[in-house]
């Protein structure tokens, strides 16, 4: 006589098969592949750095002398370790571009800043969970010995024209100077909310 079996889905990720008179046989259910994202398409108002237009803008800025801070920052550019580490990654890029010695080893004998080394004001563990706001970022930068001129767009002295002047001055400066912006990605048509970038 043949035995009858019926499959029953369980919340625990296994499929018990029940057979008449025998204990259930448990087999794992393969997990569904989670939804993921690889390199979102830029919004229509953005220009890809490597596109013909992006390269033309780069050449123009280089000829105008407004790419001075690009090179030391680009030498240190890296992908942030965690989605919420954009502020930490930005600060690491700036500190390493400025050749600031962290005073402690990263790995082996090497002393470089890395995201988890920035542990004053707010721990990397809390930043991983909660993110970091503008004031916390300023605190972290100052803890590393940087002079920070923190300005918010809501300040009366900051017009679009003034902001453009600050960008041009920062990008034309050959000394250890960088402009870090914290902005809402949604305003420029990107996904996500707050973001930091050098």
XYZ file of N, CA, C and O in Angstrom, residues 2-194:
772
model
N 0.573 2.164 -0.860
C 1.346 3.398 -0.914
C 0.981 4.344 0.204
O -0.147 4.355 0.672
N 1.994 5.091 0.637
C 1.750 6.074 1.691
C 1.416 7.410 1.052
O 1.918 7.742 -0.025
N 0.616 8.192 1.717
C 0.248 9.500 1.207
C 1.059 10.565 1.942
O 1.293 10.448 3.133
N 1.513 11.567 1.224
C 2.301 12.647 1.826
C 1.680 13.981 1.461
O 1.103 14.131 0.393
N 1.802 14.930 2.352
C 1.342 16.282 2.053
C 2.391 17.275 2.541
O 2.958 17.104 3.605
N 2.686 18.269 1.737
C 3.674 19.284 2.106
C 2.971 20.424 2.829
O 1.904 20.858 2.429
N 3.590 20.876 3.894
C 3.046 21.980 4.675
C 4.163 23.001 4.872
O 5.256 22.661 5.298
N 3.901 24.241 4.540
C 4.902 25.308 4.738
C 4.862 25.760 6.194
O 3.801 25.917 6.778
N 6.058 25.985 6.741
C 6.132 26.512 8.105
C 6.878 27.831 8.078
O 7.639 28.095 7.160
N 6.680 28.609 9.092
C 7.348 29.898 9.177
C 8.831 29.730 9.466
O 9.604 30.649 9.295
N 9.251 28.574 9.912
C 10.643 28.367 10.292
C 11.577 28.065 9.139
O 12.736 27.768 9.356
N 11.121 28.081 7.922
C 12.000 27.888 6.792
C 12.218 26.432 6.418
O 13.166 26.103 5.739
N 11.408 25.532 6.910
C 11.526 24.128 6.532
C 10.188 23.631 6.045
O 9.146 24.187 6.363
N 10.213 22.571 5.269
C 8.984 21.957 4.782
C 8.861 20.579 5.416
O 9.596 19.666 5.048
N 7.994 20.412 6.407
C 7.801 19.061 6.922
C 6.908 18.272 5.977
O 5.915 18.786 5.481
N 7.312 17.072 5.684
C 6.490 16.168 4.882
C 5.889 15.150 5.838
O 6.601 14.427 6.514
N 4.581 15.106 5.899
C 3.903 14.178 6.806
C 3.484 12.949 6.018
O 2.907 13.065 4.949
N 3.825 11.855 6.545
C 3.401 10.601 5.921
C 2.539 9.848 6.900
O 2.683 9.986 8.106
N 1.649 9.043 6.402
C 0.727 8.295 7.252
C 1.496 7.372 8.175
O 2.267 6.528 7.737
N 1.349 7.565 9.461
C 1.914 6.665 10.447
C 3.395 6.845 10.709
O 3.947 6.174 11.560
N 4.079 7.698 9.997
C 5.517 7.896 10.221
C 5.760 9.318 10.714
O 4.993 10.228 10.411
N 6.883 9.565 11.440
C 7.200 10.939 11.837
C 7.499 11.785 10.598
O 7.889 11.255 9.560
N 7.321 13.115 10.711
C 7.556 13.973 9.548
C 9.029 13.969 9.141
O 9.919 13.864 9.967
N 9.269 14.084 7.854
C 10.617 14.241 7.307
C 10.782 15.733 7.048
O 9.966 16.353 6.365
N 11.848 16.339 7.572
C 12.043 17.778 7.455
C 13.112 18.052 6.393
O 14.205 17.498 6.449
N 12.787 18.913 5.427
C 13.729 19.312 4.394
C 13.792 20.839 4.371
O 12.763 21.501 4.487
N 14.994 21.407 4.221
C 15.103 22.870 4.204
C 14.451 23.470 2.965
O 14.436 22.858 1.906
N 13.902 24.647 3.135
C 13.345 25.413 2.021
C 14.402 26.439 1.645
O 14.931 27.145 2.495
N 14.740 26.517 0.377
C 15.731 27.490 -0.056
C 15.182 28.897 0.133
O 14.044 29.179 -0.236
N 16.005 29.776 0.731
C 15.513 31.143 0.961
C 15.353 31.878 -0.360
O 16.051 31.613 -1.333
N 14.411 32.798 -0.364
C 14.217 33.638 -1.538
C 15.373 34.629 -1.604
O 15.866 35.096 -0.587
N 15.801 34.957 -2.795
C 16.867 35.929 -2.974
C 16.315 37.300 -2.608
O 15.280 37.717 -3.141
N 16.985 38.006 -1.676
C 16.464 39.326 -1.301
C 16.601 40.315 -2.448
O 17.465 40.181 -3.303
N 15.739 41.302 -2.437
C 15.816 42.361 -3.429
C 17.101 43.132 -3.166
O 17.438 43.425 -2.025
N 17.844 43.422 -4.206
C 19.084 44.172 -4.036
C 19.210 45.198 -5.143
O 18.481 45.163 -6.130
N 20.156 46.087 -4.944
C 20.359 47.171 -5.897
C 21.834 47.204 -6.264
O 22.696 47.135 -5.396
N 22.118 47.309 -7.517
C 23.489 47.493 -7.985
C 23.508 48.728 -8.870
O 22.887 48.753 -9.927
N 24.188 49.745 -8.400
C 24.383 50.969 -9.157
C 23.099 51.524 -9.753
O 22.791 51.342 -10.919
N 22.385 52.237 -8.968
C 21.161 52.864 -9.463
C 21.479 53.813 -10.615
O 22.541 54.402 -10.682
N 20.518 53.972 -11.481
C 20.649 54.901 -12.600
C 20.571 56.319 -12.043
O 19.742 56.611 -11.180
N 21.453 57.179 -12.526
C 21.434 58.566 -12.071
C 20.132 59.241 -12.486
O 19.605 58.968 -13.576
N 19.617 60.141 -11.644
C 18.430 60.894 -12.055
C 18.767 61.781 -13.255
O 19.927 62.106 -13.495
N 17.755 62.175 -13.993
C 17.939 62.938 -15.225
C 18.690 64.246 -15.067
O 19.318 64.722 -16.009
N 18.645 64.843 -13.881
C 19.314 66.124 -13.679
C 20.787 65.974 -13.299
O 21.483 66.963 -13.100
N 21.293 64.737 -13.194
C 22.685 64.488 -12.809
C 23.507 64.104 -14.037
O 22.996 63.530 -14.992
N 24.795 64.428 -13.992
C 25.709 64.125 -15.085
C 26.727 63.112 -14.586
O 27.412 63.349 -13.595
N 26.833 62.000 -15.269
C 27.812 60.976 -14.910
C 29.220 61.528 -15.099
O 29.534 62.131 -16.127
N 30.067 61.321 -14.102
C 31.441 61.808 -14.140
C 32.187 61.279 -15.367
O 32.963 61.989 -15.988
N 31.937 60.018 -15.733
C 32.684 59.405 -16.835
C 32.027 59.612 -18.207
O 32.558 59.150 -19.216
N 30.899 60.321 -18.257
C 30.246 60.589 -19.549
C 31.027 61.668 -20.300
O 31.907 62.332 -19.752
N 30.698 61.857 -21.572
C 31.344 62.915 -22.357
C 31.140 64.281 -21.706
O 32.075 65.082 -21.612
N 29.903 64.555 -21.248
C 29.629 65.837 -20.583
C 30.421 65.948 -19.282
O 30.966 67.013 -18.968
N 30.474 64.861 -18.509
C 31.227 64.871 -17.257
C 32.704 65.144 -17.484
O 33.336 65.913 -16.764
N 33.260 64.516 -18.503
C 34.682 64.724 -18.834
C 34.936 66.160 -19.299
O 35.958 66.755 -18.977
N 33.989 66.712 -20.042
C 34.135 68.101 -20.509
C 34.120 69.064 -19.321
O 34.930 70.005 -19.263
N 33.226 68.835 -18.375
C 33.171 69.679 -17.174
C 34.472 69.549 -16.383
O 35.028 70.534 -15.891
N 34.986 68.326 -16.269
C 36.247 68.094 -15.562
C 37.386 68.872 -16.232
O 38.150 69.562 -15.555
N 37.503 68.766 -17.571
C 38.574 69.480 -18.292
C 38.454 70.992 -18.095
O 39.459 71.683 -17.886
N 37.225 71.501 -18.144
C 37.008 72.943 -17.957
C 37.418 73.381 -16.554
O 38.104 74.389 -16.382
N 37.011 72.616 -15.558
C 37.361 72.954 -14.174
C 38.863 72.858 -13.951
O 39.457 73.681 -13.248
N 39.500 71.870 -14.550
C 40.947 71.714 -14.433
C 41.648 72.919 -15.053
O 42.565 73.495 -14.450
N 41.199 73.335 -16.237
C 41.787 74.494 -16.915
C 41.554 75.783 -16.119
O 42.406 76.670 -16.112
N 40.412 75.873 -15.436
C 40.091 77.070 -14.640
C 40.790 77.079 -13.281
O 40.676 78.061 -12.544
N 41.446 75.992 -12.923
C 42.134 75.924 -11.631
C 41.212 75.628 -10.456
O 41.569 75.897 -9.305
N 40.028 75.070 -10.745
C 39.086 74.781 -9.662
C 38.991 73.281 -9.355
O 37.962 72.801 -8.884
N 40.094 72.563 -9.605
C 40.145 71.132 -9.291
C 41.289 70.821 -8.322
O 41.693 69.670 -8.196
N 41.814 71.816 -7.654
C 42.996 71.626 -6.809
C 42.766 70.623 -5.682
O 43.635 69.821 -5.380
N 41.617 70.665 -5.047
C 41.378 69.727 -3.939
C 40.953 68.345 -4.426
O 40.970 67.388 -3.659
N 40.603 68.221 -5.699
C 40.159 66.935 -6.236
C 41.225 65.855 -6.087
O 40.937 64.736 -5.661
N 42.442 66.157 -6.432
C 43.477 65.126 -6.506
C 43.836 64.518 -5.155
O 43.843 63.284 -5.026
N 44.108 65.301 -4.118
C 44.397 64.648 -2.830
C 43.186 63.899 -2.261
O 43.345 62.846 -1.642
N 41.986 64.413 -2.503
C 40.792 63.704 -2.030
C 40.584 62.408 -2.812
O 40.292 61.365 -2.236
N 40.749 62.463 -4.129
C 40.531 61.280 -4.954
C 41.528 60.172 -4.618
O 41.198 58.989 -4.710
N 42.748 60.542 -4.235
C 43.745 59.531 -3.849
C 43.271 58.696 -2.662
O 43.729 57.575 -2.479
N 42.366 59.239 -1.864
C 41.911 58.553 -0.655
C 40.485 58.027 -0.765
O 39.966 57.436 0.179
N 39.836 58.227 -1.890
C 38.428 57.840 -2.032
C 38.253 56.340 -1.841
O 39.056 55.537 -2.308
N 37.207 55.962 -1.145
C 36.874 54.548 -0.961
C 35.373 54.412 -0.733
O 34.689 55.375 -0.423
N 34.892 53.196 -0.886
C 33.479 52.911 -0.652
C 33.256 52.798 0.849
O 34.020 52.131 1.541
N 32.228 53.430 1.335
C 31.936 53.380 2.771
C 31.640 51.953 3.203
O 31.042 51.172 2.462
N 32.062 51.629 4.417
C 31.926 50.274 4.950
C 30.481 49.870 5.197
O 30.109 48.718 5.024
N 29.675 50.795 5.640
C 28.262 50.540 5.961
C 27.409 51.618 5.280
O 27.873 52.736 5.078
N 26.143 51.310 4.954
C 25.288 52.332 4.334
C 25.182 53.614 5.157
O 25.085 54.703 4.589
N 25.243 53.517 6.463
C 25.104 54.702 7.315
C 26.441 55.387 7.605
O 26.498 56.323 8.395
N 27.515 54.948 6.966
C 28.851 55.490 7.240
C 29.300 56.553 6.245
O 30.489 56.832 6.127
N 28.396 57.188 5.514
C 28.822 58.203 4.545
C 29.567 59.346 5.227
O 30.554 59.860 4.698
N 29.121 59.736 6.413
C 29.810 60.795 7.147
C 31.188 60.359 7.596
O 32.162 61.112 7.493
N 31.292 59.136 8.099
C 32.589 58.612 8.529
C 33.528 58.444 7.342
O 34.704 58.813 7.412
N 33.027 57.890 6.238
C 33.860 57.693 5.054
C 34.361 59.035 4.522
O 35.533 59.164 4.143
N 33.498 60.031 4.514
C 33.898 61.366 4.061
C 34.999 61.926 4.941
O 35.995 62.457 4.442
N 34.848 61.789 6.250
C 35.864 62.297 7.165
C 37.177 61.538 7.004
O 38.252 62.138 7.028
N 37.120 60.232 6.806
C 38.331 59.429 6.574
C 39.053 59.913 5.314
O 40.275 60.068 5.307
N 38.303 60.158 4.248
C 38.899 60.652 3.006
C 39.623 61.965 3.258
O 40.774 62.154 2.851
N 38.976 62.893 3.952
C 39.564 64.205 4.222
C 40.803 64.072 5.109
O 41.860 64.637 4.805
N 40.707 63.317 6.193
C 41.842 63.171 7.108
C 43.046 62.539 6.421
O 44.185 63.006 6.589
N 42.817 61.485 5.651
C 43.932 60.835 4.954
C 44.477 61.711 3.834
O 45.682 61.725 3.587
N 43.619 62.496 3.170
C 44.087 63.415 2.128
C 44.958 64.515 2.722
O 45.919 64.961 2.094
N 44.639 64.933 3.940
C 45.409 65.972 4.624
C 46.648 65.413 5.320
O 47.381 66.150 5.975
N 46.865 64.104 5.209
C 48.000 63.444 5.871
C 47.987 63.641 7.381
O 49.028 63.827 8.000
N 46.812 63.601 7.969
C 46.693 63.683 9.429
C 47.031 62.306 9.989
O 46.444 61.307 9.583
N 47.978 62.270 10.892
C 48.399 61.004 11.498
C 47.424 60.659 12.616
O 47.274 61.424 13.570
N 46.760 59.501 12.539
C 45.796 59.140 13.581
C 46.451 58.794 14.918
O 45.777 58.718 15.935
N 47.756 58.554 14.894
C 48.455 58.250 16.138
C 48.226 56.838 16.651
O 48.644 56.505 17.756
N 47.554 56.009 15.879
C 47.375 54.610 16.260
C 47.342 53.763 15.001
O 46.985 54.240 13.920
N 47.734 52.529 15.161
C 47.838 51.642 14.005
C 46.468 51.236 13.486
O 45.537 51.035 14.249
N 46.412 51.081 12.188
C 45.232 50.563 11.510
C 45.370 49.048 11.426
O 44.631 48.319 12.062
N 46.339 48.563 10.674
C 46.639 47.135 10.572
C 48.150 46.998 10.489
O 48.790 47.737 9.745
N 48.691 46.036 11.235
C 50.138 45.876 11.249
C 50.782 47.187 11.665
O 50.309 47.861 12.578
N 51.818 47.614 10.948
C 52.478 48.875 11.314
C 51.844 50.113 10.695
O 52.274 51.228 10.949
N 50.804 49.931 9.876
C 50.247 51.034 9.097
C 49.312 51.898 9.926
O 48.414 51.414 10.580
N 49.546 53.205 9.849
C 48.684 54.177 10.521
C 47.914 54.966 9.463
O 48.476 55.805 8.778
N 46.658 54.640 9.322
C 45.746 55.367 8.433
C 44.418 55.490 9.162
O 44.071 54.651 9.987
N 43.689 56.521 8.834
C 42.332 56.606 9.359
C 41.453 55.593 8.655
O 41.622 55.326 7.466
N 40.539 55.036 9.401
C 39.498 54.171 8.853
C 38.232 54.473 9.639
O 38.272 55.110 10.698
N 37.104 54.061 9.136
C 35.819 54.474 9.690
C 35.639 54.087 11.151
O 35.100 54.853 11.940
N 36.089 52.919 11.532
C 35.887 52.458 12.909
C 36.860 53.089 13.896
O 36.719 52.920 15.094
N 37.843 53.839 13.380
C 38.776 54.543 14.264
C 38.191 55.864 14.767
O 38.717 56.459 15.703
N 37.118 56.307 14.171
C 36.496 57.580 14.553
C 35.484 57.297 15.652
O 34.312 57.050 15.396
N 35.959 57.332 16.886
C 35.117 56.854 17.991
C 34.913 57.876 19.104
O 34.623 57.504 20.229
N 35.065 59.151 18.796
C 34.694 60.154 19.800
C 33.348 60.752 19.385
O 32.913 60.590 18.255
N 32.675 61.405 20.274
C 31.365 62.035 20.036
C 30.230 61.025 19.897
O 29.198 61.168 20.518
N 30.418 60.015 19.064
C 29.401 58.977 18.866
C 30.118 57.738 18.340
O 30.929 57.838 17.418
N 29.832 56.608 18.903
C 30.553 55.388 18.528
C 30.173 54.934 17.119
O 29.041 55.154 16.668
N 31.100 54.268 16.422
C 30.770 53.722 15.102
C 29.588 52.748 15.157
O 28.799 52.684 14.212
N 29.456 52.034 16.255
C 28.328 51.102 16.397
C 26.998 51.850 16.401
O 26.038 51.430 15.758
N 26.935 52.966 17.124
C 25.705 53.761 17.136
C 25.465 54.423 15.789
O 24.331 54.529 15.327
N 26.553 54.856 15.140
C 26.407 55.473 13.822
C 25.895 54.440 12.818
O 25.047 54.752 11.979
N 26.369 53.205 12.946
C 25.900 52.146 12.050
C 24.389 51.944 12.201
O 23.682 51.743 11.223
N 23.891 52.049 13.428
C 22.461 51.860 13.691
C 21.624 53.096 13.363
O 20.535 52.993 12.815
N 22.134 54.284 13.736
C 21.333 55.510 13.696
C 21.741 56.508 12.627
O 20.999 57.445 12.347
N 22.947 56.370 12.081
C 23.477 57.397 11.198
C 24.120 58.510 12.024
O 24.297 58.385 13.234
N 24.455 59.588 11.363
C 25.128 60.705 12.022
C 24.539 62.005 11.487
O 24.237 62.107 10.291
N 24.363 62.964 12.352
C 23.834 64.240 11.879
C 24.978 65.247 11.722
O 26.134 64.965 12.037
N 24.633 66.414 11.253
C 25.613 67.449 10.937
C 26.457 67.829 12.162
O 27.681 67.884 12.088
N 25.806 68.084 13.294
C 26.540 68.497 14.496
C 27.465 67.389 15.003
O 28.572 67.671 15.458
N 27.027 66.150 14.911
C 27.881 65.027 15.328
C 29.084 64.893 14.398
O 30.198 64.596 14.843
N 28.872 65.126 13.105
C 29.985 65.072 12.163
C 31.001 66.159 12.476
O 32.202 65.908 12.489
N 30.524 67.361 12.731
C 31.415 68.477 13.077
C 32.208 68.124 14.340
O 33.421 68.346 14.400
N 31.559 67.548 15.336
C 32.233 67.131 16.564
C 33.341 66.120 16.258
O 34.464 66.249 16.744
N 33.039 65.119 15.438
C 34.042 64.110 15.067
C 35.234 64.744 14.354
O 36.384 64.391 14.618
N 34.970 65.651 13.437
C 36.051 66.303 12.692
C 36.930 67.116 13.632
O 38.169 67.060 13.546
N 36.317 67.828 14.549
C 37.093 68.635 15.498
C 37.878 67.757 16.464
O 38.985 68.121 16.872
N 37.334 66.601 16.822
C 38.064 65.653 17.686
C 39.364 65.195 17.039
O 40.306 64.824 17.732
N 39.410 65.193 15.718
C 40.610 64.752 14.999
C 41.565 65.922 14.747
O 42.583 65.764 14.079
N 41.235 67.088 15.273
C 42.112 68.243 15.152
C 41.853 69.126 13.948
O 42.642 70.026 13.661
N 40.763 68.902 13.224
C 40.460 69.738 12.071
C 39.765 71.024 12.496
O 38.985 71.036 13.439
N 40.066 72.097 11.797
C 39.339 73.352 11.981
C 38.147 73.292 11.048
O 38.292 73.102 9.838
N 36.971 73.416 11.587
C 35.744 73.276 10.803
C 34.960 74.580 10.869
O 34.663 75.076 11.947
N 34.651 75.124 9.711
C 33.753 76.270 9.611
C 32.397 75.698 9.194
O 32.144 75.473 8.012
N 31.563 75.432 10.179
C 30.268 74.792 9.919
C 29.220 75.843 9.581
O 29.011 76.783 10.334
N 28.577 75.664 8.445
C 27.549 76.595 7.986
C 26.342 75.801 7.517
O 26.487 74.796 6.836
N 25.188 76.265 7.878
C 23.940 75.630 7.434
C 23.278 76.508 6.388
O 23.406 77.730 6.422
N 22.546 75.892 5.505
C 21.884 76.661 4.450
C 20.822 77.590 4.999
O 20.490 78.570 4.362
N 20.286 77.310 6.161
C 19.273 78.169 6.757
C 19.856 79.431 7.349
O 19.127 80.348 7.709
N 21.205 79.509 7.451
C 21.837 80.714 7.986
C 21.572 81.890 7.054
O 21.608 81.756 5.826
N 21.320 83.054 7.627
C 20.996 84.241 6.837
C 22.096 84.623 5.855
O 21.826 85.134 4.771
N 23.351 84.355 6.210
C 24.471 84.792 5.385
C 24.721 83.880 4.184
O 25.588 84.157 3.367
N 23.973 82.800 4.059
C 24.247 81.834 3.000
C 23.185 81.908 1.895
O 22.093 81.397 2.029
N 23.563 82.542 0.819
C 22.712 82.580 -0.375
C 23.292 81.571 -1.369
O 24.389 81.045 -1.165
N 22.593 81.318 -2.435
C 23.113 80.425 -3.474
C 24.418 80.995 -4.027
O 25.392 80.260 -4.222
N 24.455 82.299 -4.240
C 25.670 82.938 -4.754
C 26.830 82.778 -3.769
O 27.953 82.477 -4.167
N 26.564 82.969 -2.478
C 27.614 82.805 -1.460
C 28.096 81.355 -1.430
O 29.297 81.093 -1.316
N 27.188 80.403 -1.531
C 27.567 78.992 -1.549
C 28.480 78.697 -2.744
O 29.490 78.020 -2.614
N 28.142 79.224 -3.910
C 28.975 79.025 -5.099
C 30.373 79.610 -4.889
O 31.373 79.028 -5.324
N 30.457 80.763 -4.231
C 31.762 81.368 -3.945
C 32.587 80.475 -3.016
O 33.794 80.306 -3.224
N 31.937 79.908 -2.017
C 32.633 79.022 -1.076
C 33.134 77.775 -1.803
O 34.271 77.334 -1.598
N 32.302 77.198 -2.661
C 32.715 76.015 -3.430
C 33.912 76.349 -4.303
O 34.909 75.621 -4.320
N 33.851 77.450 -5.033
C 34.952 77.829 -5.915
C 36.228 78.078 -5.124
O 37.310 77.630 -5.526
N 36.128 78.767 -3.990
C 37.314 79.030 -3.172
C 37.910 77.738 -2.626
O 39.124 77.531 -2.665
N 37.066 76.844 -2.139
C 37.556 75.577 -1.591
C 38.204 74.721 -2.670
O 39.242 74.097 -2.445
N 37.621 74.686 -3.839
C 38.138 73.836 -4.920
C 39.363 74.426 -5.594
O 40.087 73.721 -6.298
N 39.620 75.716 -5.399
C 40.779 76.383 -6.007
C 41.974 76.416 -5.065
O 43.067 76.796 -5.476
N 41.776 76.030 -3.828
C 42.797 76.138 -2.799
C 43.755 74.953 -2.862
O 43.337 73.806 -2.765
N 45.061 75.225 -2.983
C 46.053 74.154 -3.041
C 46.462 73.672 -1.653
O 47.097 72.644 -1.518
N 46.126 74.424 -0.630
C 46.499 74.006 0.733
C 45.489 72.971 1.239
O 44.515 72.660 0.573
N 45.752 72.473 2.427
C 44.889 71.434 3.009
C 43.538 72.040 3.386
O 43.332 72.524 4.486
N 42.628 72.012 2.434
C 41.302 72.565 2.630
C 40.331 71.717 1.823
O 40.640 71.294 0.715
N 39.176 71.469 2.386
C 38.165 70.698 1.665
C 36.793 71.201 2.051
O 36.589 71.718 3.150
N 35.875 71.051 1.148
C 34.479 71.376 1.406
C 33.725 70.061 1.537
O 33.803 69.207 0.659
N 33.050 69.894 2.650
C 32.214 68.714 2.869
C 30.781 69.198 2.923
O 30.477 70.169 3.622
N 29.919 68.537 2.170
C 28.510 68.909 2.179
C 27.682 67.786 2.781
O 27.988 66.609 2.632
N 26.664 68.194 3.480
C 25.663 67.277 4.014
C 24.350 67.735 3.402
O 23.966 68.891 3.546
N 23.693 66.835 2.696
C 22.498 67.245 1.963
C 21.458 66.134 1.955
O 21.749 64.985 2.270
N 20.257 66.500 1.564
C 19.155 65.559 1.433
C 19.160 65.031 0.003
O 18.960 65.784 -0.951
N 19.388 63.742 -0.149
C 19.491 63.135 -1.476
C 18.188 63.283 -2.282
O 18.223 63.375 -3.501
N 17.075 63.291 -1.600
C 15.794 63.410 -2.288
C 15.663 64.713 -3.058
O 15.022 64.757 -4.113
N 16.279 65.766 -2.570
C 16.199 67.075 -3.221
C 16.848 67.040 -4.605
O 16.426 67.748 -5.516
N 17.866 66.194 -4.789
C 18.542 66.105 -6.081
C 18.106 64.865 -6.873
O 18.778 64.433 -7.795
N 16.965 64.283 -6.482
C 16.387 63.187 -7.235
C 16.997 61.819 -6.969
O 16.775 60.890 -7.735
N 17.775 61.689 -5.891
C 18.370 60.400 -5.554
C 17.530 59.707 -4.495
O 16.697 60.328 -3.838
N 17.763 58.409 -4.311
C 17.075 57.686 -3.247
C 17.822 57.902 -1.940
O 19.003 58.225 -1.931
N 17.119 57.704 -0.849
C 17.729 57.903 0.460
C 17.407 59.273 1.004
O 16.654 60.051 0.417
N 18.015 59.554 2.152
C 17.774 60.847 2.798
C 19.099 61.575 2.945
O 19.720 61.928 1.960
N 19.550 61.792 4.163
C 20.754 62.553 4.392
C 22.004 61.881 3.862
O 22.109 60.657 3.871
